[in-house]
Amino acid sequence: MKKIFLSVLAVLFCILAGAQSSKLDGALDPLKDASLLDVEINFDDGAYKYIPEEQFAKENSDWEQIKKETSERFMEGINAKLRLTKRAAVMTDKQDFTIQVDIVSVDEKGNTISNVRFLDEKGNAFAKIDNLYASGGRFGTFCNLMGDGMEETGEKIGRTVSYYFLKKKIKL
């Protein structure tokens, strides 16, 4: 009886762990010849410390600065991993392919959940990652904690692109 209970518990754990993990849906083949990828980060529809963005911006006069600094941290993270395949991410809006990152939520520790879309030159999505989770920090200002989460988000996206082309298993 004890073995059956433990087996059922192990199966439930595996199912729950699998349901919460993010994975690439689609193929990144269109990016094979792209050396530069545009990045677009959308903060508008997210919740920050459980508050909608519009209200959070009203309550935090430094919101624009936080977005700027955390976007820079994101770019550091993604480019650190894209270097493995001699690619780079830029925020120019002039490249054929775009990585669109929609922030869903950032909690008080900077833990970040985002939805990611890989778009072609016409704006059509050819791949996506839903509910990408990244850990924030342990201590510091909200800007620093959110920066940690955004940097890890960038690293995970960069790792996904690099591993796809290096034909390794994608692990988020």
PDB file of C-alpha atoms in Angstrom:
ATOM      1  CA  MET A   1       0.000   0.000   0.000  1.00  0.00           C
ATOM      2  CA  LYS A   2       2.837   2.347   0.874  1.00  0.00           C
ATOM      3  CA  LYS A   3       4.548   1.658  -2.483  1.00  0.00           C
ATOM      4  CA  ILE A   4       1.326   2.395  -4.377  1.00  0.00           C
ATOM      5  CA  PHE A   5       0.875   5.657  -2.507  1.00  0.00           C
ATOM      6  CA  LEU A   6       4.459   6.713  -3.209  1.00  0.00           C
ATOM      7  CA  SER A   7       4.113   5.752  -6.872  1.00  0.00           C
ATOM      8  CA  VAL A   8       0.910   7.794  -7.235  1.00  0.00           C
ATOM      9  CA  LEU A   9       2.567  10.712  -5.458  1.00  0.00           C
ATOM     10  CA  ALA A  10       5.593  10.510  -7.789  1.00  0.00           C
ATOM     11  CA  VAL A  11       3.345  10.453 -10.875  1.00  0.00           C
ATOM     12  CA  LEU A  12       1.373  13.467  -9.623  1.00  0.00           C
ATOM     13  CA  PHE A  13       4.587  15.350  -8.933  1.00  0.00           C
ATOM     14  CA  CYS A  14       5.861  14.667 -12.468  1.00  0.00           C
ATOM     15  CA  ILE A  15       2.562  15.783 -14.000  1.00  0.00           C
ATOM     16  CA  LEU A  16       2.492  19.004 -11.978  1.00  0.00           C
ATOM     17  CA  ALA A  17       6.147  19.762 -12.691  1.00  0.00           C
ATOM     18  CA  GLY A  18       5.592  19.221 -16.401  1.00  0.00           C
ATOM     19  CA  ALA A  19       2.496  21.429 -16.458  1.00  0.00           C
ATOM     20  CA  GLN A  20       4.385  24.342 -14.943  1.00  0.00           C
ATOM     21  CA  SER A  21       7.444  24.224 -17.166  1.00  0.00           C
ATOM     22  CA  SER A  22       7.712  26.405 -20.216  1.00  0.00           C
ATOM     23  CA  LYS A  23       8.696  25.024 -23.561  1.00  0.00           C
ATOM     24  CA  LEU A  24       9.244  26.239 -27.067  1.00  0.00           C
ATOM     25  CA  ASP A  25       6.158  25.828 -29.238  1.00  0.00           C
ATOM     26  CA  GLY A  26       7.108  26.033 -32.912  1.00  0.00           C
ATOM     27  CA  ALA A  27      10.377  25.975 -34.817  1.00  0.00           C
ATOM     28  CA  LEU A  28      13.100  28.611 -34.979  1.00  0.00           C
ATOM     29  CA  ASP A  29      14.242  27.611 -38.473  1.00  0.00           C
ATOM     30  CA  PRO A  30      13.411  31.064 -39.946  1.00  0.00           C
ATOM     31  CA  LEU A  31      16.185  32.512 -37.737  1.00  0.00           C
ATOM     32  CA  LYS A  32      18.927  30.310 -39.222  1.00  0.00           C
ATOM     33  CA  ASP A  33      20.449  33.107 -41.338  1.00  0.00           C
ATOM     34  CA  ALA A  34      19.667  35.993 -38.972  1.00  0.00           C
ATOM     35  CA  SER A  35      22.650  37.359 -37.094  1.00  0.00           C
ATOM     36  CA  LEU A  36      20.766  40.268 -35.491  1.00  0.00           C
ATOM     37  CA  LEU A  37      17.385  39.920 -33.798  1.00  0.00           C
ATOM     38  CA  ASP A  38      15.202  42.812 -32.704  1.00  0.00           C
ATOM     39  CA  VAL A  39      13.807  42.746 -29.191  1.00  0.00           C
ATOM     40  CA  GLU A  40      10.566  44.400 -28.171  1.00  0.00           C
ATOM     41  CA  ILE A  41       9.667  44.385 -24.468  1.00  0.00           C
ATOM     42  CA  ASN A  42       6.074  45.206 -23.606  1.00  0.00           C
ATOM     43  CA  PHE A  43       5.555  46.272 -19.997  1.00  0.00           C
ATOM     44  CA  ASP A  44       2.044  47.714 -20.548  1.00  0.00           C
ATOM     45  CA  ASP A  45      -0.196  44.765 -19.718  1.00  0.00           C
ATOM     46  CA  GLY A  46       1.785  43.358 -16.804  1.00  0.00           C
ATOM     47  CA  ALA A  47       1.178  43.396 -13.080  1.00  0.00           C
ATOM     48  CA  TYR A  48       3.960  44.669 -10.838  1.00  0.00           C
ATOM     49  CA  LYS A  49       3.829  43.744  -7.168  1.00  0.00           C
ATOM     50  CA  TYR A  50       0.283  42.532  -7.963  1.00  0.00           C
ATOM     51  CA  ILE A  51      -0.749  45.997  -9.221  1.00  0.00           C
ATOM     52  CA  PRO A  52      -1.659  46.743 -12.871  1.00  0.00           C
ATOM     53  CA  GLU A  53       1.042  48.662 -14.762  1.00  0.00           C
ATOM     54  CA  GLU A  54      -0.963  51.858 -15.118  1.00  0.00           C
ATOM     55  CA  GLN A  55      -1.553  52.145 -11.369  1.00  0.00           C
ATOM     56  CA  PHE A  56       2.001  51.044 -10.548  1.00  0.00           C
ATOM     57  CA  ALA A  57       3.380  53.789 -12.821  1.00  0.00           C
ATOM     58  CA  LYS A  58       1.271  56.411 -11.010  1.00  0.00           C
ATOM     59  CA  GLU A  59       2.506  55.246  -7.615  1.00  0.00           C
ATOM     60  CA  ASN A  60       6.176  55.001  -8.652  1.00  0.00           C
ATOM     61  CA  SER A  61       7.672  58.134 -10.141  1.00  0.00           C
ATOM     62  CA  ASP A  62      10.794  56.217 -11.202  1.00  0.00           C
ATOM     63  CA  TRP A  63       8.874  53.638 -13.288  1.00  0.00           C
ATOM     64  CA  GLU A  64      10.370  54.799 -16.605  1.00  0.00           C
ATOM     65  CA  GLN A  65      13.875  54.485 -15.141  1.00  0.00           C
ATOM     66  CA  ILE A  66      13.075  50.995 -13.812  1.00  0.00           C
ATOM     67  CA  LYS A  67      11.886  49.902 -17.268  1.00  0.00           C
ATOM     68  CA  LYS A  68      15.046  51.300 -18.872  1.00  0.00           C
ATOM     69  CA  GLU A  69      17.403  49.627 -16.403  1.00  0.00           C
ATOM     70  CA  THR A  70      15.627  46.268 -16.439  1.00  0.00           C
ATOM     71  CA  SER A  71      15.524  46.286 -20.262  1.00  0.00           C
ATOM     72  CA  GLU A  72      19.297  46.777 -20.260  1.00  0.00           C
ATOM     73  CA  ARG A  73      19.697  43.823 -17.898  1.00  0.00           C
ATOM     74  CA  PHE A  74      17.472  41.732 -20.198  1.00  0.00           C
ATOM     75  CA  MET A  75      19.688  42.615 -23.165  1.00  0.00           C
ATOM     76  CA  GLU A  76      22.816  41.636 -21.227  1.00  0.00           C
ATOM     77  CA  GLY A  77      21.265  38.263 -20.397  1.00  0.00           C
ATOM     78  CA  ILE A  78      20.039  37.423 -23.894  1.00  0.00           C
ATOM     79  CA  ASN A  79      23.246  38.497 -25.619  1.00  0.00           C
ATOM     80  CA  ALA A  80      25.387  36.505 -23.199  1.00  0.00           C
ATOM     81  CA  LYS A  81      23.693  33.325 -24.453  1.00  0.00           C
ATOM     82  CA  LEU A  82      23.235  34.297 -28.117  1.00  0.00           C
ATOM     83  CA  ARG A  83      27.021  34.671 -28.474  1.00  0.00           C
ATOM     84  CA  LEU A  84      27.198  30.868 -28.543  1.00  0.00           C
ATOM     85  CA  THR A  85      25.776  30.986 -32.090  1.00  0.00           C
ATOM     86  CA  LYS A  86      27.296  34.301 -33.200  1.00  0.00           C
ATOM     87  CA  ARG A  87      23.959  36.105 -32.964  1.00  0.00           C
ATOM     88  CA  ALA A  88      23.012  39.280 -31.125  1.00  0.00           C
ATOM     89  CA  ALA A  89      19.834  40.945 -29.936  1.00  0.00           C
ATOM     90  CA  VAL A  90      19.280  44.663 -30.508  1.00  0.00           C
ATOM     91  CA  MET A  91      16.490  47.151 -29.850  1.00  0.00           C
ATOM     92  CA  THR A  92      16.469  48.948 -33.220  1.00  0.00           C
ATOM     93  CA  ASP A  93      13.198  47.885 -34.875  1.00  0.00           C
ATOM     94  CA  LYS A  94      15.153  47.501 -38.144  1.00  0.00           C
ATOM     95  CA  GLN A  95      15.774  43.748 -38.299  1.00  0.00           C
ATOM     96  CA  ASP A  96      13.727  41.126 -40.144  1.00  0.00           C
ATOM     97  CA  PHE A  97      12.964  39.078 -37.043  1.00  0.00           C
ATOM     98  CA  THR A  98      11.681  40.227 -33.663  1.00  0.00           C
ATOM     99  CA  ILE A  99      11.583  38.608 -30.251  1.00  0.00           C
ATOM    100  CA  GLN A 100       8.527  40.073 -28.550  1.00  0.00           C
ATOM    101  CA  VAL A 101       8.492  39.753 -24.761  1.00  0.00           C
ATOM    102  CA  ASP A 102       5.212  40.532 -23.002  1.00  0.00           C
ATOM    103  CA  ILE A 103       5.633  40.852 -19.246  1.00  0.00           C
ATOM    104  CA  VAL A 104       2.741  39.125 -17.489  1.00  0.00           C
ATOM    105  CA  SER A 105       3.775  39.714 -13.890  1.00  0.00           C
ATOM    106  CA  VAL A 106       6.641  40.625 -11.619  1.00  0.00           C
ATOM    107  CA  ASP A 107       6.247  39.979  -7.898  1.00  0.00           C
ATOM    108  CA  GLU A 108       7.908  41.849  -5.022  1.00  0.00           C
ATOM    109  CA  LYS A 109      10.996  39.594  -5.271  1.00  0.00           C
ATOM    110  CA  GLY A 110      11.423  40.288  -8.984  1.00  0.00           C
ATOM    111  CA  ASN A 111      10.230  36.821 -10.072  1.00  0.00           C
ATOM    112  CA  THR A 112       9.067  37.351 -13.633  1.00  0.00           C
ATOM    113  CA  ILE A 113       6.527  35.598 -15.835  1.00  0.00           C
ATOM    114  CA  SER A 114       6.449  36.511 -19.522  1.00  0.00           C
ATOM    115  CA  ASN A 115       5.073  35.354 -22.834  1.00  0.00           C
ATOM    116  CA  VAL A 116       7.535  35.313 -25.716  1.00  0.00           C
ATOM    117  CA  ARG A 117       6.755  35.425 -29.436  1.00  0.00           C
ATOM    118  CA  PHE A 118       9.190  35.042 -32.307  1.00  0.00           C
ATOM    119  CA  LEU A 119       7.926  37.191 -35.182  1.00  0.00           C
ATOM    120  CA  ASP A 120       8.841  37.311 -38.863  1.00  0.00           C
ATOM    121  CA  GLU A 121       9.219  40.498 -40.905  1.00  0.00           C
ATOM    122  CA  LYS A 122       5.417  40.695 -41.392  1.00  0.00           C
ATOM    123  CA  GLY A 123       4.733  40.420 -37.675  1.00  0.00           C
ATOM    124  CA  ASN A 124       3.475  36.825 -37.827  1.00  0.00           C
ATOM    125  CA  ALA A 125       4.451  34.547 -34.939  1.00  0.00           C
ATOM    126  CA  PHE A 126       6.257  31.358 -35.971  1.00  0.00           C
ATOM    127  CA  ALA A 127       7.222  30.210 -32.461  1.00  0.00           C
ATOM    128  CA  LYS A 128       6.334  31.053 -28.869  1.00  0.00           C
ATOM    129  CA  ILE A 129       7.091  30.350 -25.250  1.00  0.00           C
ATOM    130  CA  ASP A 130       4.192  30.882 -22.854  1.00  0.00           C
ATOM    131  CA  ASN A 131       4.522  31.555 -19.132  1.00  0.00           C
ATOM    132  CA  LEU A 132       8.308  31.732 -19.077  1.00  0.00           C
ATOM    133  CA  TYR A 133       9.294  31.952 -15.405  1.00  0.00           C
ATOM    134  CA  ALA A 134      12.497  33.582 -14.234  1.00  0.00           C
ATOM    135  CA  SER A 135      13.697  34.039 -10.667  1.00  0.00           C
ATOM    136  CA  GLY A 136      14.250  37.512  -9.310  1.00  0.00           C
ATOM    137  CA  GLY A 137      16.665  38.420  -6.552  1.00  0.00           C
ATOM    138  CA  ARG A 138      16.880  37.978  -2.805  1.00  0.00           C
ATOM    139  CA  PHE A 139      17.460  41.511  -1.562  1.00  0.00           C
ATOM    140  CA  GLY A 140      17.800  45.028  -2.881  1.00  0.00           C
ATOM    141  CA  THR A 141      15.553  47.605  -4.454  1.00  0.00           C
ATOM    142  CA  PHE A 142      12.620  46.569  -6.620  1.00  0.00           C
ATOM    143  CA  CYS A 143      14.562  47.772  -9.651  1.00  0.00           C
ATOM    144  CA  ASN A 144      17.470  45.468  -8.777  1.00  0.00           C
ATOM    145  CA  LEU A 145      15.195  42.495  -8.022  1.00  0.00           C
ATOM    146  CA  MET A 146      13.219  42.976 -11.233  1.00  0.00           C
ATOM    147  CA  GLY A 147      16.502  43.401 -13.102  1.00  0.00           C
ATOM    148  CA  ASP A 148      17.607  39.981 -11.848  1.00  0.00           C
ATOM    149  CA  GLY A 149      14.356  38.466 -13.149  1.00  0.00           C
ATOM    150  CA  MET A 150      14.642  40.237 -16.493  1.00  0.00           C
ATOM    151  CA  GLU A 151      18.272  39.203 -16.915  1.00  0.00           C
ATOM    152  CA  GLU A 152      17.362  35.566 -16.297  1.00  0.00           C
ATOM    153  CA  THR A 153      14.448  35.894 -18.738  1.00  0.00           C
ATOM    154  CA  GLY A 154      16.897  37.116 -21.382  1.00  0.00           C
ATOM    155  CA  GLU A 155      19.302  34.290 -20.601  1.00  0.00           C
ATOM    156  CA  LYS A 156      16.555  31.692 -20.972  1.00  0.00           C
ATOM    157  CA  ILE A 157      15.431  33.071 -24.325  1.00  0.00           C
ATOM    158  CA  GLY A 158      19.022  33.351 -25.570  1.00  0.00           C
ATOM    159  CA  ARG A 159      19.745  29.816 -24.377  1.00  0.00           C
ATOM    160  CA  THR A 160      16.644  28.543 -26.187  1.00  0.00           C
ATOM    161  CA  VAL A 161      17.728  30.099 -29.500  1.00  0.00           C
ATOM    162  CA  SER A 162      21.336  28.962 -29.104  1.00  0.00           C
ATOM    163  CA  TYR A 163      20.452  25.412 -28.084  1.00  0.00           C
ATOM    164  CA  TYR A 164      17.998  25.139 -30.963  1.00  0.00           C
ATOM    165  CA  PHE A 165      20.757  25.809 -33.455  1.00  0.00           C
ATOM    166  CA  LEU A 166      23.336  23.781 -31.599  1.00  0.00           C
ATOM    167  CA  LYS A 167      20.827  20.891 -31.680  1.00  0.00           C
ATOM    168  CA  LYS A 168      20.874  20.411 -27.935  1.00  0.00           C
ATOM    169  CA  LYS A 169      17.886  19.734 -25.764  1.00  0.00           C
ATOM    170  CA  ILE A 170      16.163  22.961 -24.801  1.00  0.00           C
ATOM    171  CA  LYS A 171      15.933  23.270 -21.041  1.00  0.00           C
ATOM    172  CA  LEU A 172      14.180  26.284 -19.554  1.00  0.00           C
TER     173      LEU A 172
END
